[in-house]
Amino acid sequence: AAAAAAAAPAADTVGQGLFPTPNDDADDPAMQNARATMHMRATSERDATMAIAEVNTRFPPTPLGVPAQTLTRRCVLLDGMVSSGELSSPRSREEFKEDLREECAKCGIIDAMVVPPPPREAIDAGDPGRAYVSFQAECSARAAKDMLNGRVFDGRVVAASLASDAEFERARNGEWLPPRPPPGDPSLCGILRVRGMPPEATKADVVNFFYGMGAEEDKVKIIIAPGMANLAGSHPGAMSTGEAFVEFSGDDANIQQAALKDRAVLGGKPVSVFRSSLEEVQRVALMGRTMI
């Protein structure tokens, strides 16, 4: 019995000293900081993974090696023909749609039309009503835009602009899209810097990544790895640093939408998208970096 009693404290000592319980270092600042750092890192990695998943749900991954896709706009957005308050009922929207159909049919065959129901906030604010018209041919959509833009309808000046298929579908699903600046507005133009692209990505791949946002091959500058400029002509993809500058300008430009593609996937890799400027492009050139 005495031997057992003498052994008991030794067992407790061993259990607490050589094999500490999780609470033994609870007051150790170093261990607390280490655990906090690990927790923050895990949280940051989880948040980054969720952010990538979210952006790629909105923007599907872009594969490499596909010819540059030409943007086709077959839809016209008409603003201001009537007030949003005049479109508050299904019957009023249907009547307006039929009147508009008769006018737009002069420009070509109409595929579909949407007059989205305005929300209460738009009605209370006196915002203009909207209508979207989708034609079979792009030339018809452009003809309708030219015919109706600036036209006075019942004392109101109509604003007509080309819209994307995505905008049309969102409106068809009942979404009231926020007002956007007119085509070519300075707020829609500018330069983005893209990092983390696969080295084999080409200008056509970058254009497809920003499809529908105004990117064109002659406005993409891919940065070449140092010392490899002499080989860039024959092997441009292999010499890339995975970075590029992309200019957005013209009627189709939408740098605001393009900037939302940060962490979207190009060729299996999530890329980073940053706002840039002509001054930054010039600084990179002055550093001796070759851009093609």
PDB file of C-alpha atoms in Angstrom:
ATOM      1  CA  ALA A   1       0.000   0.000   0.000  1.00  0.00           C
ATOM      2  CA  ALA A   2       2.818   2.383   0.898  1.00  0.00           C
ATOM      3  CA  ALA A   3       4.507   1.638  -2.413  1.00  0.00           C
ATOM      4  CA  ALA A   4       1.281   2.374  -4.299  1.00  0.00           C
ATOM      5  CA  ALA A   5       0.817   5.670  -2.447  1.00  0.00           C
ATOM      6  CA  ALA A   6       4.367   6.668  -3.251  1.00  0.00           C
ATOM      7  CA  ALA A   7       3.889   5.820  -6.944  1.00  0.00           C
ATOM      8  CA  ALA A   8       0.725   7.888  -7.341  1.00  0.00           C
ATOM      9  CA  PRO A   9       2.326  11.368  -7.184  1.00  0.00           C
ATOM     10  CA  ALA A  10       5.004  10.246  -9.601  1.00  0.00           C
ATOM     11  CA  ALA A  11       2.344   9.212 -12.111  1.00  0.00           C
ATOM     12  CA  ASP A  12       0.591  12.567 -11.709  1.00  0.00           C
ATOM     13  CA  THR A  13       3.872  14.400 -12.182  1.00  0.00           C
ATOM     14  CA  VAL A  14       4.667  12.490 -15.323  1.00  0.00           C
ATOM     15  CA  GLY A  15       1.175  13.033 -16.671  1.00  0.00           C
ATOM     16  CA  GLN A  16       1.346  16.789 -16.110  1.00  0.00           C
ATOM     17  CA  GLY A  17       4.983  17.381 -16.986  1.00  0.00           C
ATOM     18  CA  LEU A  18       6.099  15.137 -19.818  1.00  0.00           C
ATOM     19  CA  PHE A  19       2.675  14.873 -21.434  1.00  0.00           C
ATOM     20  CA  PRO A  20       0.930  18.233 -20.796  1.00  0.00           C
ATOM     21  CA  THR A  21      -2.791  18.538 -21.272  1.00  0.00           C
ATOM     22  CA  PRO A  22      -4.123  21.059 -23.830  1.00  0.00           C
ATOM     23  CA  ASN A  23      -4.753  23.597 -21.072  1.00  0.00           C
ATOM     24  CA  ASP A  24      -1.200  23.518 -19.650  1.00  0.00           C
ATOM     25  CA  ASP A  25       0.014  26.219 -22.089  1.00  0.00           C
ATOM     26  CA  ALA A  26      -3.165  28.287 -21.942  1.00  0.00           C
ATOM     27  CA  ASP A  27      -1.319  31.156 -20.272  1.00  0.00           C
ATOM     28  CA  ASP A  28       1.765  30.975 -22.485  1.00  0.00           C
ATOM     29  CA  PRO A  29       1.724  34.130 -24.709  1.00  0.00           C
ATOM     30  CA  ALA A  30       3.901  32.498 -27.347  1.00  0.00           C
ATOM     31  CA  MET A  31       1.531  29.532 -27.704  1.00  0.00           C
ATOM     32  CA  GLN A  32      -1.499  31.837 -27.733  1.00  0.00           C
ATOM     33  CA  ASN A  33       0.036  33.906 -30.527  1.00  0.00           C
ATOM     34  CA  ALA A  34       0.904  30.761 -32.469  1.00  0.00           C
ATOM     35  CA  ARG A  35      -2.641  29.434 -32.188  1.00  0.00           C
ATOM     36  CA  ALA A  36      -4.076  32.829 -33.171  1.00  0.00           C
ATOM     37  CA  THR A  37      -1.794  32.974 -36.211  1.00  0.00           C
ATOM     38  CA  MET A  38      -2.781  29.462 -37.282  1.00  0.00           C
ATOM     39  CA  HIS A  39      -6.456  30.312 -36.854  1.00  0.00           C
ATOM     40  CA  MET A  40      -6.109  33.525 -38.872  1.00  0.00           C
ATOM     41  CA  ARG A  41      -4.221  31.702 -41.616  1.00  0.00           C
ATOM     42  CA  ALA A  42      -6.846  28.957 -41.792  1.00  0.00           C
ATOM     43  CA  THR A  43      -9.650  31.533 -41.838  1.00  0.00           C
ATOM     44  CA  SER A  44      -7.882  33.533 -44.553  1.00  0.00           C
ATOM     45  CA  GLU A  45      -7.353  30.442 -46.708  1.00  0.00           C
ATOM     46  CA  ARG A  46     -10.981  29.395 -46.238  1.00  0.00           C
ATOM     47  CA  ASP A  47     -12.222  32.885 -47.125  1.00  0.00           C
ATOM     48  CA  ALA A  48      -9.986  32.960 -50.219  1.00  0.00           C
ATOM     49  CA  THR A  49     -11.296  29.561 -51.341  1.00  0.00           C
ATOM     50  CA  MET A  50     -14.888  30.733 -50.866  1.00  0.00           C
ATOM     51  CA  ALA A  51     -14.180  33.971 -52.762  1.00  0.00           C
ATOM     52  CA  ILE A  52     -12.718  32.039 -55.699  1.00  0.00           C
ATOM     53  CA  ALA A  53     -15.702  29.696 -55.741  1.00  0.00           C
ATOM     54  CA  GLU A  54     -18.125  32.634 -55.642  1.00  0.00           C
ATOM     55  CA  VAL A  55     -16.495  34.596 -58.483  1.00  0.00           C
ATOM     56  CA  ASN A  56     -16.267  31.477 -60.656  1.00  0.00           C
ATOM     57  CA  THR A  57     -19.928  30.758 -60.122  1.00  0.00           C
ATOM     58  CA  ARG A  58     -20.653  34.163 -61.600  1.00  0.00           C
ATOM     59  CA  PHE A  59     -17.898  33.970 -64.241  1.00  0.00           C
ATOM     60  CA  PRO A  60     -17.295  30.430 -65.560  1.00  0.00           C
ATOM     61  CA  PRO A  61     -13.638  29.440 -66.069  1.00  0.00           C
ATOM     62  CA  THR A  62     -12.065  30.494 -69.364  1.00  0.00           C
ATOM     63  CA  PRO A  63     -10.196  27.763 -71.279  1.00  0.00           C
ATOM     64  CA  LEU A  64      -7.020  28.411 -73.254  1.00  0.00           C
ATOM     65  CA  GLY A  65      -6.484  27.973 -76.978  1.00  0.00           C
ATOM     66  CA  VAL A  66      -9.880  29.209 -78.199  1.00  0.00           C
ATOM     67  CA  PRO A  67      -9.916  31.878 -80.953  1.00  0.00           C
ATOM     68  CA  ALA A  68     -10.870  35.343 -79.725  1.00  0.00           C
ATOM     69  CA  GLN A  69     -14.632  35.589 -79.544  1.00  0.00           C
ATOM     70  CA  THR A  70     -16.238  38.577 -81.264  1.00  0.00           C
ATOM     71  CA  LEU A  71     -18.865  40.322 -79.192  1.00  0.00           C
ATOM     72  CA  THR A  72     -22.304  40.289 -80.756  1.00  0.00           C
ATOM     73  CA  ARG A  73     -24.938  42.601 -79.364  1.00  0.00           C
ATOM     74  CA  ARG A  74     -28.437  41.864 -80.573  1.00  0.00           C
ATOM     75  CA  CYS A  75     -30.265  43.586 -77.710  1.00  0.00           C
ATOM     76  CA  VAL A  76     -31.319  47.176 -77.241  1.00  0.00           C
ATOM     77  CA  LEU A  77     -32.053  48.847 -73.912  1.00  0.00           C
ATOM     78  CA  LEU A  78     -34.605  51.652 -74.094  1.00  0.00           C
ATOM     79  CA  ASP A  79     -34.776  54.099 -71.196  1.00  0.00           C
ATOM     80  CA  GLY A  80     -37.257  56.901 -70.646  1.00  0.00           C
ATOM     81  CA  MET A  81     -40.048  56.230 -73.135  1.00  0.00           C
ATOM     82  CA  VAL A  82     -42.389  56.137 -70.138  1.00  0.00           C
ATOM     83  CA  SER A  83     -41.960  56.585 -66.400  1.00  0.00           C
ATOM     84  CA  SER A  84     -41.478  53.577 -64.155  1.00  0.00           C
ATOM     85  CA  GLY A  85     -44.771  54.427 -62.454  1.00  0.00           C
ATOM     86  CA  GLU A  86     -46.599  53.840 -65.741  1.00  0.00           C
ATOM     87  CA  LEU A  87     -45.307  50.272 -65.794  1.00  0.00           C
ATOM     88  CA  SER A  88     -46.412  49.216 -62.317  1.00  0.00           C
ATOM     89  CA  SER A  89     -49.100  46.763 -63.474  1.00  0.00           C
ATOM     90  CA  PRO A  90     -48.780  43.697 -65.715  1.00  0.00           C
ATOM     91  CA  ARG A  91     -51.444  45.097 -68.043  1.00  0.00           C
ATOM     92  CA  SER A  92     -49.647  48.421 -68.511  1.00  0.00           C
ATOM     93  CA  ARG A  93     -46.378  46.628 -69.231  1.00  0.00           C
ATOM     94  CA  GLU A  94     -48.027  44.402 -71.810  1.00  0.00           C
ATOM     95  CA  GLU A  95     -49.670  47.357 -73.566  1.00  0.00           C
ATOM     96  CA  PHE A  96     -46.395  49.250 -73.646  1.00  0.00           C
ATOM     97  CA  LYS A  97     -44.615  46.191 -75.024  1.00  0.00           C
ATOM     98  CA  GLU A  98     -47.074  45.896 -77.916  1.00  0.00           C
ATOM     99  CA  ASP A  99     -46.694  49.576 -78.817  1.00  0.00           C
ATOM    100  CA  LEU A 100     -42.943  49.218 -78.737  1.00  0.00           C
ATOM    101  CA  ARG A 101     -43.000  46.031 -80.786  1.00  0.00           C
ATOM    102  CA  GLU A 102     -44.761  47.819 -83.644  1.00  0.00           C
ATOM    103  CA  GLU A 103     -42.099  50.523 -83.688  1.00  0.00           C
ATOM    104  CA  CYS A 104     -39.061  48.245 -83.361  1.00  0.00           C
ATOM    105  CA  ALA A 105     -40.293  45.788 -85.998  1.00  0.00           C
ATOM    106  CA  LYS A 106     -39.381  48.438 -88.578  1.00  0.00           C
ATOM    107  CA  CYS A 107     -35.722  47.573 -87.960  1.00  0.00           C
ATOM    108  CA  GLY A 108     -35.846  43.799 -88.254  1.00  0.00           C
ATOM    109  CA  ILE A 109     -37.161  40.535 -86.833  1.00  0.00           C
ATOM    110  CA  ILE A 110     -37.654  40.610 -83.070  1.00  0.00           C
ATOM    111  CA  ASP A 111     -36.747  37.524 -81.060  1.00  0.00           C
ATOM    112  CA  ALA A 112     -38.053  38.593 -77.664  1.00  0.00           C
ATOM    113  CA  MET A 113     -38.985  41.611 -75.575  1.00  0.00           C
ATOM    114  CA  VAL A 114     -38.848  42.300 -71.855  1.00  0.00           C
ATOM    115  CA  VAL A 115     -40.380  45.099 -69.806  1.00  0.00           C
ATOM    116  CA  PRO A 116     -39.166  44.409 -66.248  1.00  0.00           C
ATOM    117  CA  PRO A 117     -41.480  45.353 -63.369  1.00  0.00           C
ATOM    118  CA  PRO A 118     -40.039  48.416 -61.603  1.00  0.00           C
ATOM    119  CA  PRO A 119     -39.439  48.154 -57.840  1.00  0.00           C
ATOM    120  CA  ARG A 120     -41.207  50.508 -55.452  1.00  0.00           C
ATOM    121  CA  GLU A 121     -37.973  52.466 -54.909  1.00  0.00           C
ATOM    122  CA  ALA A 122     -37.719  53.264 -58.632  1.00  0.00           C
ATOM    123  CA  ILE A 123     -41.355  54.349 -58.806  1.00  0.00           C
ATOM    124  CA  ASP A 124     -41.042  56.567 -55.724  1.00  0.00           C
ATOM    125  CA  ALA A 125     -37.874  58.139 -57.148  1.00  0.00           C
ATOM    126  CA  GLY A 126     -39.575  58.842 -60.474  1.00  0.00           C
ATOM    127  CA  ASP A 127     -37.033  56.779 -62.421  1.00  0.00           C
ATOM    128  CA  PRO A 128     -37.648  56.167 -66.119  1.00  0.00           C
ATOM    129  CA  GLY A 129     -39.202  52.920 -67.272  1.00  0.00           C
ATOM    130  CA  ARG A 130     -37.180  50.373 -69.245  1.00  0.00           C
ATOM    131  CA  ALA A 131     -37.610  47.931 -72.052  1.00  0.00           C
ATOM    132  CA  TYR A 132     -35.257  45.408 -73.641  1.00  0.00           C
ATOM    133  CA  VAL A 133     -35.651  44.282 -77.239  1.00  0.00           C
ATOM    134  CA  SER A 134     -33.720  41.310 -78.633  1.00  0.00           C
ATOM    135  CA  PHE A 135     -33.391  41.025 -82.425  1.00  0.00           C
ATOM    136  CA  GLN A 136     -32.329  38.114 -84.588  1.00  0.00           C
ATOM    137  CA  ALA A 137     -29.528  40.150 -86.168  1.00  0.00           C
ATOM    138  CA  GLU A 138     -27.039  42.591 -84.685  1.00  0.00           C
ATOM    139  CA  CYS A 139     -27.560  45.031 -87.559  1.00  0.00           C
ATOM    140  CA  SER A 140     -31.238  45.262 -86.603  1.00  0.00           C
ATOM    141  CA  ALA A 141     -30.355  46.070 -83.006  1.00  0.00           C
ATOM    142  CA  ARG A 142     -27.957  48.797 -84.103  1.00  0.00           C
ATOM    143  CA  ALA A 143     -30.572  50.218 -86.484  1.00  0.00           C
ATOM    144  CA  ALA A 144     -33.143  50.353 -83.666  1.00  0.00           C
ATOM    145  CA  LYS A 145     -30.638  52.078 -81.382  1.00  0.00           C
ATOM    146  CA  ASP A 146     -29.871  54.703 -84.012  1.00  0.00           C
ATOM    147  CA  MET A 147     -33.551  55.222 -84.795  1.00  0.00           C
ATOM    148  CA  LEU A 148     -34.750  55.626 -81.206  1.00  0.00           C
ATOM    149  CA  ASN A 149     -31.850  57.212 -79.323  1.00  0.00           C
ATOM    150  CA  GLY A 150     -32.623  60.882 -78.628  1.00  0.00           C
ATOM    151  CA  ARG A 151     -36.116  60.584 -80.011  1.00  0.00           C
ATOM    152  CA  VAL A 152     -38.895  62.405 -78.160  1.00  0.00           C
ATOM    153  CA  PHE A 153     -41.744  60.131 -77.116  1.00  0.00           C
ATOM    154  CA  ASP A 154     -44.745  61.750 -75.415  1.00  0.00           C
ATOM    155  CA  GLY A 155     -42.561  64.611 -74.230  1.00  0.00           C
ATOM    156  CA  ARG A 156     -39.741  62.359 -73.020  1.00  0.00           C
ATOM    157  CA  VAL A 157     -36.289  61.955 -74.557  1.00  0.00           C
ATOM    158  CA  VAL A 158     -35.475  58.297 -75.195  1.00  0.00           C
ATOM    159  CA  ALA A 159     -32.030  56.890 -74.377  1.00  0.00           C
ATOM    160  CA  ALA A 160     -31.269  53.824 -76.494  1.00  0.00           C
ATOM    161  CA  SER A 161     -28.111  51.726 -76.132  1.00  0.00           C
ATOM    162  CA  LEU A 162     -26.933  48.232 -76.991  1.00  0.00           C
ATOM    163  CA  ALA A 163     -27.220  45.704 -74.182  1.00  0.00           C
ATOM    164  CA  SER A 164     -25.625  42.309 -73.624  1.00  0.00           C
ATOM    165  CA  ASP A 165     -27.427  38.985 -73.707  1.00  0.00           C
ATOM    166  CA  ALA A 166     -26.634  38.638 -69.997  1.00  0.00           C
ATOM    167  CA  GLU A 167     -28.416  41.914 -69.216  1.00  0.00           C
ATOM    168  CA  PHE A 168     -31.414  40.788 -71.249  1.00  0.00           C
ATOM    169  CA  GLU A 169     -31.633  37.480 -69.366  1.00  0.00           C
ATOM    170  CA  ARG A 170     -31.341  39.182 -65.990  1.00  0.00           C
ATOM    171  CA  ALA A 171     -34.161  41.552 -66.948  1.00  0.00           C
ATOM    172  CA  ARG A 172     -36.237  38.618 -68.208  1.00  0.00           C
ATOM    173  CA  ASN A 173     -35.838  37.040 -64.772  1.00  0.00           C
ATOM    174  CA  GLY A 174     -37.417  40.155 -63.242  1.00  0.00           C
ATOM    175  CA  GLU A 175     -34.240  41.908 -62.119  1.00  0.00           C
ATOM    176  CA  TRP A 176     -34.211  45.702 -62.182  1.00  0.00           C
ATOM    177  CA  LEU A 177     -30.630  46.499 -63.110  1.00  0.00           C
ATOM    178  CA  PRO A 178     -28.944  49.607 -61.707  1.00  0.00           C
ATOM    179  CA  PRO A 179     -28.479  52.495 -64.142  1.00  0.00           C
ATOM    180  CA  ARG A 180     -25.251  52.317 -66.095  1.00  0.00           C
ATOM    181  CA  PRO A 181     -23.265  55.141 -67.633  1.00  0.00           C
ATOM    182  CA  PRO A 182     -23.669  55.706 -71.382  1.00  0.00           C
ATOM    183  CA  PRO A 183     -21.337  53.791 -73.731  1.00  0.00           C
ATOM    184  CA  GLY A 184     -17.836  55.267 -73.828  1.00  0.00           C
ATOM    185  CA  ASP A 185     -18.270  57.043 -70.492  1.00  0.00           C
ATOM    186  CA  PRO A 186     -14.873  57.633 -68.793  1.00  0.00           C
ATOM    187  CA  SER A 187     -15.987  55.643 -65.759  1.00  0.00           C
ATOM    188  CA  LEU A 188     -16.232  52.541 -67.977  1.00  0.00           C
ATOM    189  CA  CYS A 189     -12.799  52.981 -69.542  1.00  0.00           C
ATOM    190  CA  GLY A 190      -9.276  52.470 -68.213  1.00  0.00           C
ATOM    191  CA  ILE A 191      -6.481  49.926 -67.783  1.00  0.00           C
ATOM    192  CA  LEU A 192      -6.296  46.743 -65.715  1.00  0.00           C
ATOM    193  CA  ARG A 193      -3.229  44.715 -64.786  1.00  0.00           C
ATOM    194  CA  VAL A 194      -3.630  40.938 -64.748  1.00  0.00           C
ATOM    195  CA  ARG A 195      -1.292  38.669 -62.780  1.00  0.00           C
ATOM    196  CA  GLY A 196      -1.008  34.922 -62.309  1.00  0.00           C
ATOM    197  CA  MET A 197      -1.967  33.887 -65.834  1.00  0.00           C
ATOM    198  CA  PRO A 198      -0.619  30.597 -67.214  1.00  0.00           C
ATOM    199  CA  PRO A 199       2.616  31.437 -69.078  1.00  0.00           C
ATOM    200  CA  GLU A 200       1.164  30.008 -72.283  1.00  0.00           C
ATOM    201  CA  ALA A 201      -1.851  32.358 -72.216  1.00  0.00           C
ATOM    202  CA  THR A 202      -2.174  34.442 -75.387  1.00  0.00           C
ATOM    203  CA  LYS A 203      -3.829  37.736 -76.216  1.00  0.00           C
ATOM    204  CA  ALA A 204      -6.833  35.826 -77.558  1.00  0.00           C
ATOM    205  CA  ASP A 205      -7.156  34.031 -74.209  1.00  0.00           C
ATOM    206  CA  VAL A 206      -7.136  37.366 -72.367  1.00  0.00           C
ATOM    207  CA  VAL A 207      -9.798  38.765 -74.720  1.00  0.00           C
ATOM    208  CA  ASN A 208     -11.985  35.717 -74.081  1.00  0.00           C
ATOM    209  CA  PHE A 209     -11.428  36.073 -70.323  1.00  0.00           C
ATOM    210  CA  PHE A 210     -12.898  39.593 -70.539  1.00  0.00           C
ATOM    211  CA  TYR A 211     -15.507  38.694 -73.159  1.00  0.00           C
ATOM    212  CA  GLY A 212     -18.237  41.285 -73.522  1.00  0.00           C
ATOM    213  CA  MET A 213     -16.321  43.934 -71.577  1.00  0.00           C
ATOM    214  CA  GLY A 214     -14.517  45.716 -74.391  1.00  0.00           C
ATOM    215  CA  ALA A 215     -11.130  43.952 -74.443  1.00  0.00           C
ATOM    216  CA  GLU A 216      -9.492  43.610 -77.869  1.00  0.00           C
ATOM    217  CA  GLU A 217      -6.282  41.880 -78.896  1.00  0.00           C
ATOM    218  CA  ASP A 218      -4.572  45.103 -79.984  1.00  0.00           C
ATOM    219  CA  LYS A 219      -5.268  46.556 -76.523  1.00  0.00           C
ATOM    220  CA  VAL A 220      -3.599  43.682 -74.642  1.00  0.00           C
ATOM    221  CA  LYS A 221       0.084  43.919 -73.715  1.00  0.00           C
ATOM    222  CA  ILE A 222       1.651  40.726 -72.320  1.00  0.00           C
ATOM    223  CA  ILE A 223       4.833  41.220 -70.274  1.00  0.00           C
ATOM    224  CA  ILE A 224       7.769  39.099 -71.446  1.00  0.00           C
ATOM    225  CA  ALA A 225      10.267  37.525 -69.062  1.00  0.00           C
ATOM    226  CA  PRO A 226      13.614  39.378 -68.764  1.00  0.00           C
ATOM    227  CA  GLY A 227      16.232  38.283 -71.295  1.00  0.00           C
ATOM    228  CA  MET A 228      13.704  36.450 -73.434  1.00  0.00           C
ATOM    229  CA  ALA A 229      12.559  39.282 -75.710  1.00  0.00           C
ATOM    230  CA  ASN A 230      14.580  37.919 -78.647  1.00  0.00           C
ATOM    231  CA  LEU A 231      12.571  34.687 -78.527  1.00  0.00           C
ATOM    232  CA  ALA A 232       9.176  36.298 -77.976  1.00  0.00           C
ATOM    233  CA  GLY A 233       8.281  36.275 -81.651  1.00  0.00           C
ATOM    234  CA  SER A 234       8.603  32.516 -82.036  1.00  0.00           C
ATOM    235  CA  HIS A 235       7.550  31.400 -78.559  1.00  0.00           C
ATOM    236  CA  PRO A 236       5.456  34.173 -76.994  1.00  0.00           C
ATOM    237  CA  GLY A 237       3.554  31.948 -74.592  1.00  0.00           C
ATOM    238  CA  ALA A 238       6.630  30.247 -73.149  1.00  0.00           C
ATOM    239  CA  MET A 239       8.287  33.623 -72.497  1.00  0.00           C
ATOM    240  CA  SER A 240       5.399  35.265 -70.650  1.00  0.00           C
ATOM    241  CA  THR A 241       5.669  36.282 -67.004  1.00  0.00           C
ATOM    242  CA  GLY A 242       1.969  35.595 -66.580  1.00  0.00           C
ATOM    243  CA  GLU A 243       1.219  39.323 -66.454  1.00  0.00           C
ATOM    244  CA  ALA A 244      -0.553  41.623 -68.871  1.00  0.00           C
ATOM    245  CA  PHE A 245      -1.996  45.113 -69.178  1.00  0.00           C
ATOM    246  CA  VAL A 246      -5.460  45.385 -70.733  1.00  0.00           C
ATOM    247  CA  GLU A 247      -6.980  48.629 -71.968  1.00  0.00           C
ATOM    248  CA  PHE A 248     -10.756  49.069 -72.014  1.00  0.00           C
ATOM    249  CA  SER A 249     -12.075  51.805 -74.298  1.00  0.00           C
ATOM    250  CA  GLY A 250     -14.814  52.406 -76.829  1.00  0.00           C
ATOM    251  CA  ASP A 251     -18.560  51.804 -76.775  1.00  0.00           C
ATOM    252  CA  ASP A 252     -18.258  48.220 -75.470  1.00  0.00           C
ATOM    253  CA  ALA A 253     -15.861  49.053 -72.628  1.00  0.00           C
ATOM    254  CA  ASN A 254     -16.923  48.122 -69.105  1.00  0.00           C
ATOM    255  CA  ILE A 255     -13.911  48.144 -66.823  1.00  0.00           C
ATOM    256  CA  GLN A 256     -16.194  48.108 -63.779  1.00  0.00           C
ATOM    257  CA  GLN A 257     -17.483  44.677 -64.783  1.00  0.00           C
ATOM    258  CA  ALA A 258     -14.005  43.493 -65.797  1.00  0.00           C
ATOM    259  CA  ALA A 259     -12.578  44.386 -62.379  1.00  0.00           C
ATOM    260  CA  LEU A 260     -15.057  41.985 -60.785  1.00  0.00           C
ATOM    261  CA  LYS A 261     -13.217  39.069 -62.433  1.00  0.00           C
ATOM    262  CA  ASP A 262     -10.464  39.188 -59.804  1.00  0.00           C
ATOM    263  CA  ARG A 263      -9.758  35.542 -58.814  1.00  0.00           C
ATOM    264  CA  ALA A 264     -11.698  34.172 -61.789  1.00  0.00           C
ATOM    265  CA  VAL A 265     -10.059  31.200 -63.520  1.00  0.00           C
ATOM    266  CA  LEU A 266      -8.100  31.440 -66.767  1.00  0.00           C
ATOM    267  CA  GLY A 267      -6.638  28.188 -68.065  1.00  0.00           C
ATOM    268  CA  GLY A 268      -7.109  26.417 -64.742  1.00  0.00           C
ATOM    269  CA  LYS A 269      -5.505  29.186 -62.651  1.00  0.00           C
ATOM    270  CA  PRO A 270      -7.238  31.895 -60.594  1.00  0.00           C
ATOM    271  CA  VAL A 271      -5.779  35.218 -61.727  1.00  0.00           C
ATOM    272  CA  SER A 272      -5.538  38.536 -59.937  1.00  0.00           C
ATOM    273  CA  VAL A 273      -6.982  41.677 -61.509  1.00  0.00           C
ATOM    274  CA  PHE A 274      -5.895  45.162 -60.410  1.00  0.00           C
ATOM    275  CA  ARG A 275      -6.701  48.695 -61.473  1.00  0.00           C
ATOM    276  CA  SER A 276      -3.767  50.193 -63.326  1.00  0.00           C
ATOM    277  CA  SER A 277      -2.905  53.274 -65.369  1.00  0.00           C
ATOM    278  CA  LEU A 278      -0.981  54.484 -68.394  1.00  0.00           C
ATOM    279  CA  GLU A 279       1.704  55.757 -65.998  1.00  0.00           C
ATOM    280  CA  GLU A 280       2.237  52.237 -64.641  1.00  0.00           C
ATOM    281  CA  VAL A 281       2.515  50.834 -68.170  1.00  0.00           C
ATOM    282  CA  GLN A 282       5.128  53.478 -68.962  1.00  0.00           C
ATOM    283  CA  ARG A 283       7.071  52.727 -65.757  1.00  0.00           C
ATOM    284  CA  VAL A 284       7.228  49.032 -66.658  1.00  0.00           C
ATOM    285  CA  ALA A 285       8.474  49.946 -70.136  1.00  0.00           C
ATOM    286  CA  LEU A 286      11.141  52.276 -68.684  1.00  0.00           C
ATOM    287  CA  MET A 287      12.358  49.393 -66.514  1.00  0.00           C
ATOM    288  CA  GLY A 288      13.334  47.642 -69.735  1.00  0.00           C
ATOM    289  CA  ARG A 289      10.493  45.106 -69.673  1.00  0.00           C
ATOM    290  CA  THR A 290       9.347  43.994 -73.095  1.00  0.00           C
ATOM    291  CA  MET A 291       5.612  43.915 -73.799  1.00  0.00           C
ATOM    292  CA  ILE A 292       4.010  42.362 -76.852  1.00  0.00           C
TER     293      ILE A 292
END
